[in-house]
Short mmCIF file of N, CA and C in Angstrom, two decimals:
data_model
loop_
_atom_site.label_atom_id
_atom_site.label_comp_id
_atom_site.label_asym_id
_atom_site.label_seq_id
_atom_site.Cartn_x
_atom_site.Cartn_y
_atom_site.Cartn_z
N MET A 15 128.17 114.20 47.43
CA MET A 15 128.60 115.26 48.34
C MET A 15 127.39 115.96 48.96
N GLY A 16 126.41 116.29 48.13
CA GLY A 16 125.22 116.97 48.65
C GLY A 16 124.51 116.13 49.68
N PHE A 17 124.47 114.82 49.44
CA PHE A 17 123.77 113.94 50.39
C PHE A 17 124.46 113.96 51.75
N ARG A 18 125.79 113.98 51.73
CA ARG A 18 126.54 113.97 52.99
C ARG A 18 126.25 115.25 53.78
N ILE A 19 126.17 116.38 53.09
CA ILE A 19 125.88 117.64 53.77
C ILE A 19 124.47 117.58 54.38
N ASN A 20 123.51 117.07 53.62
CA ASN A 20 122.14 116.98 54.13
C ASN A 20 122.09 116.08 55.36
N THR A 21 122.85 115.00 55.34
CA THR A 21 122.86 114.09 56.48
C THR A 21 123.42 114.79 57.71
N ASN A 22 124.48 115.58 57.51
CA ASN A 22 125.08 116.29 58.64
C ASN A 22 124.10 117.30 59.23
N ILE A 23 123.35 117.98 58.37
CA ILE A 23 122.36 118.95 58.85
C ILE A 23 121.29 118.22 59.65
N ALA A 24 120.83 117.09 59.16
CA ALA A 24 119.81 116.32 59.88
C ALA A 24 120.35 115.87 61.24
N ALA A 25 121.61 115.47 61.28
CA ALA A 25 122.21 115.03 62.54
C ALA A 25 122.30 116.20 63.52
N MET A 26 122.67 117.37 63.02
CA MET A 26 122.76 118.54 63.90
C MET A 26 121.38 118.91 64.44
N ASN A 27 120.36 118.84 63.59
CA ASN A 27 119.00 119.13 64.04
C ASN A 27 118.57 118.14 65.11
N ALA A 28 118.90 116.87 64.93
CA ALA A 28 118.54 115.85 65.92
C ALA A 28 119.23 116.14 67.24
N GLN A 29 120.50 116.52 67.20
CA GLN A 29 121.24 116.83 68.42
C GLN A 29 120.63 118.03 69.14
N THR A 30 120.26 119.04 68.37
CA THR A 30 119.66 120.25 68.95
C THR A 30 118.34 119.90 69.62
N ASN A 31 117.51 119.12 68.92
CA ASN A 31 116.21 118.73 69.48
C ASN A 31 116.40 117.90 70.74
N ALA A 32 117.38 117.01 70.76
CA ALA A 32 117.63 116.19 71.94
C ALA A 32 118.04 117.07 73.11
N GLY A 33 118.86 118.08 72.85
CA GLY A 33 119.29 118.99 73.91
C GLY A 33 118.12 119.75 74.49
N VAL A 34 117.21 120.21 73.64
CA VAL A 34 116.02 120.94 74.11
C VAL A 34 115.16 120.01 74.95
N ASN A 35 114.97 118.78 74.49
CA ASN A 35 114.14 117.82 75.23
C ASN A 35 114.74 117.52 76.59
N ASN A 36 116.05 117.40 76.66
CA ASN A 36 116.71 117.12 77.94
C ASN A 36 116.50 118.28 78.91
N ARG A 37 116.57 119.49 78.41
CA ARG A 37 116.37 120.66 79.28
C ARG A 37 114.93 120.69 79.79
N ASN A 38 113.97 120.40 78.90
CA ASN A 38 112.57 120.38 79.31
C ASN A 38 112.33 119.28 80.34
N LEU A 39 112.96 118.13 80.15
CA LEU A 39 112.81 117.02 81.08
C LEU A 39 113.38 117.40 82.44
N ASP A 40 114.53 118.05 82.45
CA ASP A 40 115.13 118.49 83.72
C ASP A 40 114.19 119.44 84.44
N SER A 41 113.57 120.36 83.72
CA SER A 41 112.65 121.32 84.34
C SER A 41 111.45 120.59 84.93
N SER A 42 110.92 119.63 84.18
CA SER A 42 109.75 118.88 84.66
C SER A 42 110.09 118.09 85.92
N LEU A 43 111.25 117.46 85.94
CA LEU A 43 111.66 116.68 87.11
C LEU A 43 111.87 117.59 88.30
N ALA A 44 112.41 118.77 88.06
CA ALA A 44 112.65 119.72 89.15
C ALA A 44 111.32 120.14 89.77
N LYS A 45 110.29 120.31 88.93
CA LYS A 45 108.98 120.73 89.44
C LYS A 45 108.37 119.63 90.30
N LEU A 46 108.62 118.38 89.92
CA LEU A 46 108.09 117.27 90.72
C LEU A 46 108.77 117.25 92.08
#
């Protein structure tokens, strides 16, 4: 059970990081 919770937290962190990267990429492309 504990492992499943840890996996879900890691997945949420990955999703959050991907969202931040996408926003940064959009800003960079807009500047170009």
